[in-house]
PDB file of C-alpha atoms in Angstrom:
ATOM      1  CA  UNK A   1     -44.106 106.980 108.230  1.00 84.00           C
ATOM      2  CA  UNK A   2     -46.602 107.624 105.464  1.00 96.00           C
ATOM      3  CA  UNK A   3     -45.793 106.078 102.104  1.00 98.00           C
ATOM      4  CA  UNK A   4     -46.642 106.697  98.468  1.00 98.00           C
ATOM      5  CA  UNK A   5     -48.310 103.873  96.529  1.00 98.00           C
ATOM      6  CA  UNK A   6     -48.119 104.217  92.756  1.00 98.00           C
ATOM      7  CA  UNK A   7     -50.483 102.168  90.601  1.00 98.00           C
ATOM      8  CA  UNK A   8     -49.385 102.550  87.018  1.00 98.00           C
ATOM      9  CA  UNK A   9     -47.327 101.809  83.955  1.00 97.00           C
ATOM     10  CA  UNK A  10     -43.758 100.616  83.595  1.00 97.00           C
ATOM     11  CA  UNK A  11     -42.121 101.074  80.179  1.00 96.00           C
ATOM     12  CA  UNK A  12     -38.791 100.948  78.479  1.00 95.00           C
ATOM     13  CA  UNK A  13     -38.324 104.290  76.707  1.00 90.00           C
ATOM     14  CA  UNK A  14     -36.565 104.130  73.356  1.00 93.00           C
ATOM     15  CA  UNK A  15     -35.400 107.719  72.873  1.00 89.00           C
ATOM     16  CA  UNK A  16     -34.123 109.198  69.618  1.00 93.00           C
ATOM     17  CA  UNK A  17     -32.754 112.756  69.571  1.00 92.00           C
ATOM     18  CA  UNK A  18     -32.822 114.909  66.439  1.00 94.00           C
ATOM     19  CA  UNK A  19     -32.580 118.581  65.551  1.00 94.00           C
ATOM     20  CA  UNK A  20     -36.324 118.565  64.962  1.00 93.00           C
ATOM     21  CA  UNK A  21     -39.222 116.138  65.004  1.00 92.00           C
ATOM     22  CA  UNK A  22     -40.332 114.815  61.582  1.00 91.00           C
ATOM     23  CA  UNK A  23     -43.435 116.076  59.836  1.00 91.00           C
ATOM     24  CA  UNK A  24     -45.983 113.623  58.450  1.00 89.00           C
ATOM     25  CA  UNK A  25     -44.335 111.430  55.842  1.00 91.00           C
ATOM     26  CA  UNK A  26     -40.871 112.898  56.477  1.00 93.00           C
ATOM     27  CA  UNK A  27     -37.647 111.199  57.573  1.00 94.00           C
ATOM     28  CA  UNK A  28     -35.074 113.141  59.595  1.00 92.00           C
ATOM     29  CA  UNK A  29     -31.621 112.058  60.666  1.00 94.00           C
ATOM     30  CA  UNK A  30     -31.197 111.441  64.375  1.00 93.00           C
ATOM     31  CA  UNK A  31     -28.193 112.209  66.561  1.00 92.00           C
ATOM     32  CA  UNK A  32     -28.456 109.675  69.390  1.00 92.00           C
ATOM     33  CA  UNK A  33     -30.447 106.633  70.473  1.00 93.00           C
ATOM     34  CA  UNK A  34     -30.875 105.612  74.098  1.00 91.00           C
ATOM     35  CA  UNK A  35     -32.826 103.138  76.217  1.00 92.00           C
ATOM     36  CA  UNK A  36     -34.171 104.541  79.489  1.00 89.00           C
ATOM     37  CA  UNK A  37     -36.488 103.228  82.216  1.00 92.00           C
ATOM     38  CA  UNK A  38     -39.847 104.982  81.926  1.00 91.00           C
ATOM     39  CA  UNK A  39     -43.607 104.713  82.043  1.00 93.00           C
ATOM     40  CA  UNK A  40     -45.595 107.319  83.928  1.00 94.00           C
ATOM     41  CA  UNK A  41     -46.158 105.055  86.914  1.00 97.00           C
ATOM     42  CA  UNK A  42     -42.529 103.989  87.201  1.00 97.00           C
ATOM     43  CA  UNK A  43     -41.305 107.564  86.721  1.00 95.00           C
ATOM     44  CA  UNK A  44     -43.520 108.804  89.521  1.00 97.00           C
ATOM     45  CA  UNK A  45     -42.480 105.951  91.798  1.00 98.00           C
ATOM     46  CA  UNK A  46     -38.781 106.607  91.181  1.00 97.00           C
ATOM     47  CA  UNK A  47     -39.374 110.317  91.789  1.00 97.00           C
ATOM     48  CA  UNK A  48     -40.975 109.756  95.192  1.00 98.00           C
ATOM     49  CA  UNK A  49     -38.378 107.146  96.216  1.00 97.00           C
ATOM     50  CA  UNK A  50     -35.461 109.424  95.301  1.00 96.00           C
ATOM     51  CA  UNK A  51     -37.110 112.245  97.211  1.00 97.00           C
ATOM     52  CA  UNK A  52     -36.967 110.156 100.351  1.00 96.00           C
ATOM     53  CA  UNK A  53     -40.469 108.803 100.934  1.00 97.00           C
ATOM     54  CA  UNK A  54     -41.159 105.031 101.157  1.00 98.00           C
ATOM     55  CA  UNK A  55     -42.663 104.020  97.818  1.00 98.00           C
ATOM     56  CA  UNK A  56     -44.610 100.958  96.664  1.00 98.00           C
ATOM     57  CA  UNK A  57     -45.087 100.223  92.959  1.00 98.00           C
ATOM     58  CA  UNK A  58     -48.106  98.273  91.694  1.00 98.00           C
ATOM     59  CA  UNK A  59     -47.663  97.360  88.038  1.00 98.00           C
ATOM     60  CA  UNK A  60     -47.011  94.619  85.508  1.00 98.00           C
ATOM     61  CA  UNK A  61     -44.012  93.633  83.380  1.00 98.00           C
ATOM     62  CA  UNK A  62     -43.372  91.042  80.714  1.00 98.00           C
ATOM     63  CA  UNK A  63     -41.001  88.129  81.250  1.00 98.00           C
ATOM     64  CA  UNK A  64     -38.631  89.539  78.626  1.00 98.00           C
ATOM     65  CA  UNK A  65     -35.279  91.322  78.817  1.00 97.00           C
ATOM     66  CA  UNK A  66     -36.851  94.777  79.196  1.00 97.00           C
ATOM     67  CA  UNK A  67     -38.917  93.421  82.092  1.00 98.00           C
ATOM     68  CA  UNK A  68     -35.822  92.072  83.836  1.00 98.00           C
ATOM     69  CA  UNK A  69     -33.986  95.383  83.428  1.00 97.00           C
ATOM     70  CA  UNK A  70     -36.898  97.503  84.631  1.00 98.00           C
ATOM     71  CA  UNK A  71     -37.580  95.296  87.656  1.00 98.00           C
ATOM     72  CA  UNK A  72     -33.920  95.574  88.653  1.00 98.00           C
ATOM     73  CA  UNK A  73     -33.907  99.338  88.048  1.00 96.00           C
ATOM     74  CA  UNK A  74     -36.953 100.016  90.226  1.00 97.00           C
ATOM     75  CA  UNK A  75     -35.621  97.845  93.017  1.00 98.00           C
ATOM     76  CA  UNK A  76     -32.250  99.570  92.782  1.00 97.00           C
ATOM     77  CA  UNK A  77     -33.917 102.969  93.231  1.00 96.00           C
ATOM     78  CA  UNK A  78     -35.421 101.881  96.536  1.00 97.00           C
ATOM     79  CA  UNK A  79     -38.932 101.207  95.195  1.00 98.00           C
ATOM     80  CA  UNK A  80     -40.816  98.313  96.817  1.00 98.00           C
ATOM     81  CA  UNK A  81     -41.490  96.014  93.836  1.00 98.00           C
ATOM     82  CA  UNK A  82     -43.223  93.210  95.740  1.00 98.00           C
ATOM     83  CA  UNK A  83     -46.471  94.103  93.926  1.00 98.00           C
ATOM     84  CA  UNK A  84     -44.968  94.301  90.426  1.00 98.00           C
ATOM     85  CA  UNK A  85     -46.249  91.235  88.574  1.00 98.00           C
ATOM     86  CA  UNK A  86     -44.686  89.425  85.612  1.00 98.00           C
ATOM     87  CA  UNK A  87     -46.593  87.939  82.666  1.00 98.00           C
ATOM     88  CA  UNK A  88     -45.675  85.897  79.611  1.00 98.00           C
ATOM     89  CA  UNK A  89     -48.910  86.845  77.854  1.00 97.00           C
ATOM     90  CA  UNK A  90     -47.683  90.282  76.706  1.00 98.00           C
ATOM     91  CA  UNK A  91     -44.311  92.023  76.317  1.00 98.00           C
ATOM     92  CA  UNK A  92     -43.094  94.753  78.638  1.00 98.00           C
ATOM     93  CA  UNK A  93     -44.553  98.164  77.787  1.00 98.00           C
ATOM     94  CA  UNK A  94     -42.492 100.323  75.433  1.00 96.00           C
ATOM     95  CA  UNK A  95     -42.492 104.027  74.539  1.00 90.00           C
ATOM     96  CA  UNK A  96     -40.875 105.379  71.378  1.00 92.00           C
ATOM     97  CA  UNK A  97     -39.844 109.004  71.950  1.00 88.00           C
ATOM     98  CA  UNK A  98     -38.422 111.639  69.614  1.00 92.00           C
ATOM     99  CA  UNK A  99     -36.755 114.600  71.344  1.00 88.00           C
ATOM    100  CA  UNK A 100     -35.925 117.719  69.313  1.00 90.00           C
ATOM    101  CA  UNK A 101     -33.215 120.324  69.752  1.00 89.00           C
ATOM    102  CA  UNK A 102     -35.406 122.358  72.137  1.00 84.00           C
ATOM    103  CA  UNK A 103     -35.970 119.418  74.468  1.00 79.00           C
ATOM    104  CA  UNK A 104     -39.608 118.963  73.391  1.00 84.00           C
ATOM    105  CA  UNK A 105     -40.855 115.481  72.595  1.00 82.00           C
ATOM    106  CA  UNK A 106     -43.387 113.334  70.769  1.00 86.00           C
ATOM    107  CA  UNK A 107     -44.258 109.934  72.234  1.00 84.00           C
ATOM    108  CA  UNK A 108     -45.904 106.716  71.028  1.00 89.00           C
ATOM    109  CA  UNK A 109     -46.696 104.237  73.812  1.00 86.00           C
ATOM    110  CA  UNK A 110     -47.247 100.504  73.270  1.00 94.00           C
ATOM    111  CA  UNK A 111     -48.917  99.302  76.483  1.00 96.00           C
ATOM    112  CA  UNK A 112     -47.982  95.620  76.429  1.00 98.00           C
ATOM    113  CA  UNK A 113     -48.128  94.126  79.937  1.00 98.00           C
ATOM    114  CA  UNK A 114     -49.423  97.408  81.365  1.00 98.00           C
ATOM    115  CA  UNK A 115     -52.749  96.713  79.673  1.00 97.00           C
ATOM    116  CA  UNK A 116     -53.201  93.578  81.774  1.00 98.00           C
ATOM    117  CA  UNK A 117     -53.080  95.337  85.150  1.00 98.00           C
ATOM    118  CA  UNK A 118     -56.374  94.800  86.931  1.00 97.00           C
ATOM    119  CA  UNK A 119     -58.147  95.046  90.302  1.00 97.00           C
ATOM    120  CA  UNK A 120     -56.815  91.639  91.362  1.00 97.00           C
ATOM    121  CA  UNK A 121     -53.264  93.035  91.282  1.00 97.00           C
ATOM    122  CA  UNK A 122     -54.184  95.211  94.269  1.00 97.00           C
ATOM    123  CA  UNK A 123     -54.798  92.229  96.524  1.00 95.00           C
ATOM    124  CA  UNK A 124     -52.486  92.342  99.519  1.00 95.00           C
ATOM    125  CA  UNK A 125     -51.413  95.968  98.986  1.00 97.00           C
ATOM    126  CA  UNK A 126     -51.326  97.683 102.390  1.00 97.00           C
ATOM    127  CA  UNK A 127     -53.020 101.106 102.082  1.00 97.00           C
ATOM    128  CA  UNK A 128     -53.300 103.217 105.222  1.00 97.00           C
ATOM    129  CA  UNK A 129     -54.983 106.515 106.055  1.00 97.00           C
ATOM    130  CA  UNK A 130     -51.752 108.554 106.000  1.00 97.00           C
ATOM    131  CA  UNK A 131     -50.669 107.208 102.619  1.00 98.00           C
ATOM    132  CA  UNK A 132     -50.818 108.955  99.256  1.00 98.00           C
ATOM    133  CA  UNK A 133     -52.169 106.842  96.389  1.00 98.00           C
ATOM    134  CA  UNK A 134     -51.098 107.904  92.879  1.00 98.00           C
ATOM    135  CA  UNK A 135     -52.251 106.713  89.467  1.00 98.00           C
ATOM    136  CA  UNK A 136     -52.416 107.704  85.787  1.00 97.00           C
ATOM    137  CA  UNK A 137     -54.158 106.603  82.584  1.00 95.00           C
ATOM    138  CA  UNK A 138     -51.466 104.366  81.051  1.00 95.00           C
ATOM    139  CA  UNK A 139     -53.107 101.357  82.728  1.00 97.00           C
ATOM    140  CA  UNK A 140     -56.758 100.188  82.498  1.00 96.00           C
ATOM    141  CA  UNK A 141     -59.236 102.496  84.201  1.00 96.00           C
ATOM    142  CA  UNK A 142     -60.657  99.494  86.078  1.00 96.00           C
ATOM    143  CA  UNK A 143     -57.370  99.197  87.953  1.00 97.00           C
ATOM    144  CA  UNK A 144     -57.277 102.929  88.676  1.00 97.00           C
ATOM    145  CA  UNK A 145     -60.865 102.930  89.927  1.00 97.00           C
ATOM    146  CA  UNK A 146     -60.307  99.889  92.122  1.00 97.00           C
ATOM    147  CA  UNK A 147     -57.187 101.455  93.664  1.00 98.00           C
ATOM    148  CA  UNK A 148     -58.907 104.739  94.418  1.00 98.00           C
ATOM    149  CA  UNK A 149     -61.957 102.976  95.851  1.00 97.00           C
ATOM    150  CA  UNK A 150     -59.656 101.178  98.294  1.00 97.00           C
ATOM    151  CA  UNK A 151     -57.903 104.444  99.059  1.00 97.00           C
ATOM    152  CA  UNK A 152     -61.147 106.254  99.722  1.00 96.00           C
ATOM    153  CA  UNK A 153     -62.317 103.451 102.022  1.00 97.00           C
ATOM    154  CA  UNK A 154     -59.317 103.852 104.353  1.00 97.00           C
ATOM    155  CA  UNK A 155     -59.026 107.634 104.034  1.00 97.00           C
ATOM    156  CA  UNK A 156     -55.815 107.803 102.002  1.00 98.00           C
ATOM    157  CA  UNK A 157     -55.131 110.850  99.785  1.00 98.00           C
ATOM    158  CA  UNK A 158     -55.722 110.023  96.115  1.00 98.00           C
ATOM    159  CA  UNK A 159     -53.769 111.807  93.356  1.00 98.00           C
ATOM    160  CA  UNK A 160     -54.707 111.279  89.705  1.00 98.00           C
ATOM    161  CA  UNK A 161     -52.629 112.328  86.726  1.00 97.00           C
ATOM    162  CA  UNK A 162     -55.080 111.709  83.823  1.00 95.00           C
ATOM    163  CA  UNK A 163     -52.431 111.204  81.156  1.00 92.00           C
ATOM    164  CA  UNK A 164     -52.645 110.381  78.381  1.00 90.00           C
ATOM    165  CA  UNK A 165     -55.931 112.293  78.255  1.00 88.00           C
ATOM    166  CA  UNK A 166     -58.819 109.807  78.302  1.00 86.00           C
ATOM    167  CA  UNK A 167     -62.514 110.428  78.969  1.00 81.00           C
ATOM    168  CA  UNK A 168     -63.154 109.586  82.614  1.00 81.00           C
ATOM    169  CA  UNK A 169     -66.551 109.151  84.216  1.00 81.00           C
ATOM    170  CA  UNK A 170     -67.708 111.272  87.125  1.00 86.00           C
ATOM    171  CA  UNK A 171     -67.627 108.238  89.418  1.00 92.00           C
ATOM    172  CA  UNK A 172     -63.866 107.847  88.982  1.00 94.00           C
ATOM    173  CA  UNK A 173     -63.223 111.581  89.284  1.00 93.00           C
ATOM    174  CA  UNK A 174     -65.315 111.670  92.464  1.00 95.00           C
ATOM    175  CA  UNK A 175     -62.713 109.390  94.089  1.00 97.00           C
ATOM    176  CA  UNK A 176     -59.892 111.847  93.371  1.00 97.00           C
ATOM    177  CA  UNK A 177     -58.643 114.273  96.025  1.00 97.00           C
ATOM    178  CA  UNK A 178     -55.972 115.942  93.875  1.00 98.00           C
ATOM    179  CA  UNK A 179     -56.127 116.068  90.072  1.00 97.00           C
ATOM    180  CA  UNK A 180     -52.861 117.011  88.325  1.00 97.00           C
ATOM    181  CA  UNK A 181     -52.914 117.646  84.585  1.00 95.00           C
ATOM    182  CA  UNK A 182     -51.418 119.834  81.879  1.00 92.00           C
ATOM    183  CA  UNK A 183     -53.304 122.253  79.621  1.00 90.00           C
ATOM    184  CA  UNK A 184     -53.983 119.741  76.855  1.00 88.00           C
ATOM    185  CA  UNK A 185     -55.329 117.219  79.351  1.00 92.00           C
ATOM    186  CA  UNK A 186     -57.429 119.940  80.977  1.00 91.00           C
ATOM    187  CA  UNK A 187     -58.943 120.797  77.599  1.00 87.00           C
ATOM    188  CA  UNK A 188     -59.623 117.123  76.822  1.00 87.00           C
ATOM    189  CA  UNK A 189     -61.321 116.355  80.130  1.00 87.00           C
ATOM    190  CA  UNK A 190     -63.337 119.579  80.142  1.00 82.00           C
ATOM    191  CA  UNK A 191     -64.202 119.357  76.396  1.00 78.00           C
ATOM    192  CA  UNK A 192     -63.004 122.940  75.950  1.00 75.00           C
ATOM    193  CA  UNK A 193     -60.414 124.572  73.724  1.00 71.00           C
ATOM    194  CA  UNK A 194     -57.016 125.013  75.448  1.00 67.00           C
ATOM    195  CA  UNK A 195     -56.593 128.457  77.002  1.00 64.00           C
ATOM    196  CA  UNK A 196     -53.546 130.558  76.200  1.00 62.00           C
ATOM    197  CA  UNK A 197     -50.622 129.616  78.455  1.00 60.00           C
ATOM    198  CA  UNK A 198     -50.493 133.055  80.046  1.00 66.00           C
ATOM    199  CA  UNK A 199     -54.268 133.359  80.485  1.00 80.00           C
ATOM    200  CA  UNK A 200     -54.258 132.264  84.114  1.00 83.00           C
ATOM    201  CA  UNK A 201     -57.851 133.380  84.688  1.00 86.00           C
ATOM    202  CA  UNK A 202     -59.172 131.188  81.868  1.00 87.00           C
ATOM    203  CA  UNK A 203     -57.061 128.219  82.994  1.00 89.00           C
ATOM    204  CA  UNK A 204     -58.231 128.557  86.590  1.00 89.00           C
ATOM    205  CA  UNK A 205     -61.853 128.875  85.490  1.00 89.00           C
ATOM    206  CA  UNK A 206     -61.616 125.714  83.375  1.00 89.00           C
ATOM    207  CA  UNK A 207     -59.989 123.869  86.285  1.00 90.00           C
ATOM    208  CA  UNK A 208     -62.759 124.991  88.626  1.00 90.00           C
ATOM    209  CA  UNK A 209     -65.427 123.713  86.236  1.00 90.00           C
ATOM    210  CA  UNK A 210     -63.705 120.326  86.225  1.00 89.00           C
ATOM    211  CA  UNK A 211     -64.066 119.870  90.000  1.00 91.00           C
ATOM    212  CA  UNK A 212     -66.670 117.254  90.914  1.00 89.00           C
ATOM    213  CA  UNK A 213     -66.705 117.721  94.697  1.00 90.00           C
ATOM    214  CA  UNK A 214     -66.096 120.753  96.960  1.00 88.00           C
ATOM    215  CA  UNK A 215     -62.840 119.562  98.510  1.00 90.00           C
ATOM    216  CA  UNK A 216     -61.179 118.480  95.280  1.00 96.00           C
ATOM    217  CA  UNK A 217     -57.935 120.211  94.281  1.00 97.00           C
ATOM    218  CA  UNK A 218     -57.161 120.641  90.567  1.00 96.00           C
ATOM    219  CA  UNK A 219     -53.587 121.552  89.629  1.00 97.00           C
ATOM    220  CA  UNK A 220     -52.729 122.591  86.074  1.00 95.00           C
ATOM    221  CA  UNK A 221     -49.037 122.432  85.199  1.00 93.00           C
ATOM    222  CA  UNK A 222     -47.768 125.117  82.801  1.00 90.00           C
ATOM    223  CA  UNK A 223     -44.185 124.029  82.170  1.00 85.00           C
ATOM    224  CA  UNK A 224     -41.744 126.879  82.609  1.00 83.00           C
ATOM    225  CA  UNK A 225     -44.668 129.145  83.561  1.00 86.00           C
ATOM    226  CA  UNK A 226     -45.271 127.185  86.765  1.00 89.00           C
ATOM    227  CA  UNK A 227     -48.651 125.881  87.899  1.00 92.00           C
ATOM    228  CA  UNK A 228     -52.163 126.959  88.847  1.00 93.00           C
ATOM    229  CA  UNK A 229     -54.108 125.199  91.608  1.00 94.00           C
ATOM    230  CA  UNK A 230     -57.763 125.655  92.498  1.00 94.00           C
ATOM    231  CA  UNK A 231     -59.744 124.394  95.483  1.00 91.00           C
ATOM    232  CA  UNK A 232     -63.301 125.619  95.693  1.00 86.00           C
ATOM    233  CA  UNK A 233     -63.156 129.388  95.192  1.00 84.00           C
ATOM    234  CA  UNK A 234     -59.498 129.533  96.236  1.00 89.00           C
ATOM    235  CA  UNK A 235     -56.786 129.992  93.601  1.00 91.00           C
ATOM    236  CA  UNK A 236     -53.052 129.421  93.964  1.00 90.00           C
ATOM    237  CA  UNK A 237     -50.498 130.549  91.362  1.00 90.00           C
ATOM    238  CA  UNK A 238     -46.922 129.268  91.632  1.00 89.00           C
ATOM    239  CA  UNK A 239     -44.280 130.742  89.329  1.00 87.00           C
ATOM    240  CA  UNK A 240     -42.033 128.369  87.393  1.00 83.00           C
ATOM    241  CA  UNK A 241     -38.268 128.359  86.908  1.00 86.00           C
ATOM    242  CA  UNK A 242     -36.367 129.339  83.767  1.00 82.00           C
ATOM    243  CA  UNK A 243     -33.754 126.673  83.087  1.00 85.00           C
ATOM    244  CA  UNK A 244     -31.937 125.216  80.083  1.00 84.00           C
ATOM    245  CA  UNK A 245     -34.264 122.299  79.263  1.00 81.00           C
ATOM    246  CA  UNK A 246     -32.734 119.434  77.281  1.00 80.00           C
ATOM    247  CA  UNK A 247     -35.491 116.809  77.652  1.00 77.00           C
ATOM    248  CA  UNK A 248     -38.992 117.377  79.032  1.00 78.00           C
ATOM    249  CA  UNK A 249     -39.980 113.692  78.851  1.00 75.00           C
ATOM    250  CA  UNK A 250     -40.343 113.038  82.599  1.00 85.00           C
ATOM    251  CA  UNK A 251     -41.120 116.544  83.825  1.00 90.00           C
ATOM    252  CA  UNK A 252     -44.807 116.005  84.497  1.00 93.00           C
ATOM    253  CA  UNK A 253     -44.127 112.764  86.327  1.00 95.00           C
ATOM    254  CA  UNK A 254     -41.426 114.426  88.408  1.00 95.00           C
ATOM    255  CA  UNK A 255     -43.927 117.142  89.350  1.00 96.00           C
ATOM    256  CA  UNK A 256     -46.481 114.531  90.440  1.00 97.00           C
ATOM    257  CA  UNK A 257     -43.837 112.669  92.417  1.00 97.00           C
ATOM    258  CA  UNK A 258     -42.631 115.828  94.120  1.00 97.00           C
ATOM    259  CA  UNK A 259     -46.187 116.803  94.996  1.00 98.00           C
ATOM    260  CA  UNK A 260     -47.015 113.347  96.367  1.00 98.00           C
ATOM    261  CA  UNK A 261     -43.945 113.246  98.609  1.00 97.00           C
ATOM    262  CA  UNK A 262     -44.748 116.590 100.168  1.00 97.00           C
ATOM    263  CA  UNK A 263     -48.380 115.648 100.751  1.00 97.00           C
ATOM    264  CA  UNK A 264     -47.223 112.389 102.371  1.00 97.00           C
ATOM    265  CA  UNK A 265     -44.932 114.412 104.632  1.00 96.00           C
ATOM    266  CA  UNK A 266     -47.859 116.596 105.692  1.00 96.00           C
ATOM    267  CA  UNK A 267     -46.883 119.855 103.960  1.00 95.00           C
ATOM    268  CA  UNK A 268     -49.409 122.492 102.899  1.00 94.00           C
ATOM    269  CA  UNK A 269     -50.567 122.547  99.264  1.00 93.00           C
ATOM    270  CA  UNK A 270     -48.693 125.733  98.338  1.00 93.00           C
ATOM    271  CA  UNK A 271     -45.416 124.342  99.662  1.00 94.00           C
ATOM    272  CA  UNK A 272     -46.020 121.014  97.924  1.00 95.00           C
ATOM    273  CA  UNK A 273     -46.614 122.713  94.558  1.00 95.00           C
ATOM    274  CA  UNK A 274     -43.520 124.890  94.936  1.00 94.00           C
ATOM    275  CA  UNK A 275     -41.393 121.866  95.749  1.00 95.00           C
ATOM    276  CA  UNK A 276     -42.840 119.919  92.804  1.00 95.00           C
ATOM    277  CA  UNK A 277     -42.039 122.824  90.458  1.00 94.00           C
ATOM    278  CA  UNK A 278     -38.457 122.917  91.692  1.00 93.00           C
ATOM    279  CA  UNK A 279     -37.992 119.165  91.280  1.00 94.00           C
ATOM    280  CA  UNK A 280     -39.356 119.285  87.719  1.00 92.00           C
ATOM    281  CA  UNK A 281     -37.004 122.175  86.871  1.00 91.00           C
ATOM    282  CA  UNK A 282     -34.057 119.919  87.710  1.00 92.00           C
ATOM    283  CA  UNK A 283     -35.542 116.962  85.814  1.00 92.00           C
ATOM    284  CA  UNK A 284     -35.784 118.777  82.454  1.00 89.00           C
ATOM    285  CA  UNK A 285     -32.067 119.567  82.514  1.00 89.00           C
ATOM    286  CA  UNK A 286     -31.272 115.852  82.136  1.00 89.00           C
ATOM    287  CA  UNK A 287     -31.910 113.216  79.475  1.00 79.00           C
ATOM    288  CA  UNK A 288     -34.252 110.307  80.079  1.00 76.00           C
ATOM    289  CA  UNK A 289     -37.292 109.950  82.290  1.00 76.00           C
ATOM    290  CA  UNK A 290     -36.798 107.654  85.290  1.00 80.00           C
ATOM    291  CA  UNK A 291     -33.067 108.360  85.321  1.00 82.00           C
ATOM    292  CA  UNK A 292     -33.579 112.143  85.421  1.00 87.00           C
ATOM    293  CA  UNK A 293     -35.469 112.312  88.728  1.00 93.00           C
ATOM    294  CA  UNK A 294     -33.667 114.416  91.382  1.00 91.00           C
ATOM    295  CA  UNK A 295     -33.036 113.602  95.025  1.00 92.00           C
ATOM    296  CA  UNK A 296     -34.378 115.718  97.879  1.00 92.00           C
ATOM    297  CA  UNK A 297     -30.835 116.967  98.531  1.00 94.00           C
ATOM    298  CA  UNK A 298     -30.543 118.197  94.927  1.00 94.00           C
ATOM    299  CA  UNK A 299     -33.812 120.097  95.238  1.00 93.00           C
ATOM    300  CA  UNK A 300     -32.716 121.666  98.526  1.00 92.00           C
ATOM    301  CA  UNK A 301     -29.334 122.617  97.090  1.00 93.00           C
ATOM    302  CA  UNK A 302     -30.665 124.146  93.865  1.00 90.00           C
ATOM    303  CA  UNK A 303     -33.888 125.690  95.178  1.00 88.00           C
ATOM    304  CA  UNK A 304     -33.449 126.249  98.938  1.00 85.00           C
ATOM    305  CA  UNK A 305     -36.540 128.452  99.303  1.00 68.00           C
ATOM    306  CA  UNK A 306     -38.919 125.998  97.606  1.00 71.00           C
ATOM    307  CA  UNK A 307     -37.452 123.047  99.526  1.00 64.00           C
ATOM    308  CA  UNK A 308     -37.518 124.737 102.949  1.00 57.00           C
TER     309      UNK A 308
END
């Protein structure tokens, strides 16, 4: 069976909830404080594992308490952690997150051990042609490039979530089969002003201009509005789901995980995007990132059409 290999970050998320996020120089009183497993790489790995596809995590943790807890959490979710390294040189990555009363968030990430992930950490990772290789920009680009070069060599499908938005060279982007990003990341990578959320034509046009090879798929996530995907001159629009969002922290990662699982299972792009949208709609109704990822059964039960 095809598997998903995630090369990326592993963080402990320190989450404070408040009625609103503070302005510059302002202090607001919070309501709750929680510690949740996170990091874009770990979130995506947990998402794919919970959705029923064999998942391998390639990442790096510190030898501290957070590292112990995150290693145990990933293993407990069914993620293969045999390629998660430990280091005493840097602490485990941490994200400080403020979530307001609407479920929107602001995040500060301290990379820690994630910043030490390199090409050598990919040694011994078994990547096959049917696999889906996923990465993001919370680890050094050298590690991402090395992973995708290996993936391209064996014919695996490569999925890049360029978050947080970082300038990426054309060589790296040329190794990407599926690019998944939100509107702000689209604007950053294309050096254009963000299009209005409902201006699907402008969003699709910007996504098309970002393509660096004819077969590349670019998917722009629009939150509750759904997603737009372009491949060549083809355009796909998938409507989102209106739900009572309480925390959007892991929504994008859940979408990437849902997409990757469906691609690994051999589903068509339109079905994969619909499934990913449905999974993310469940995720935002829960607090936390890694802990909010749904199972395949939950997606099928809540959105039977999208999960068919």
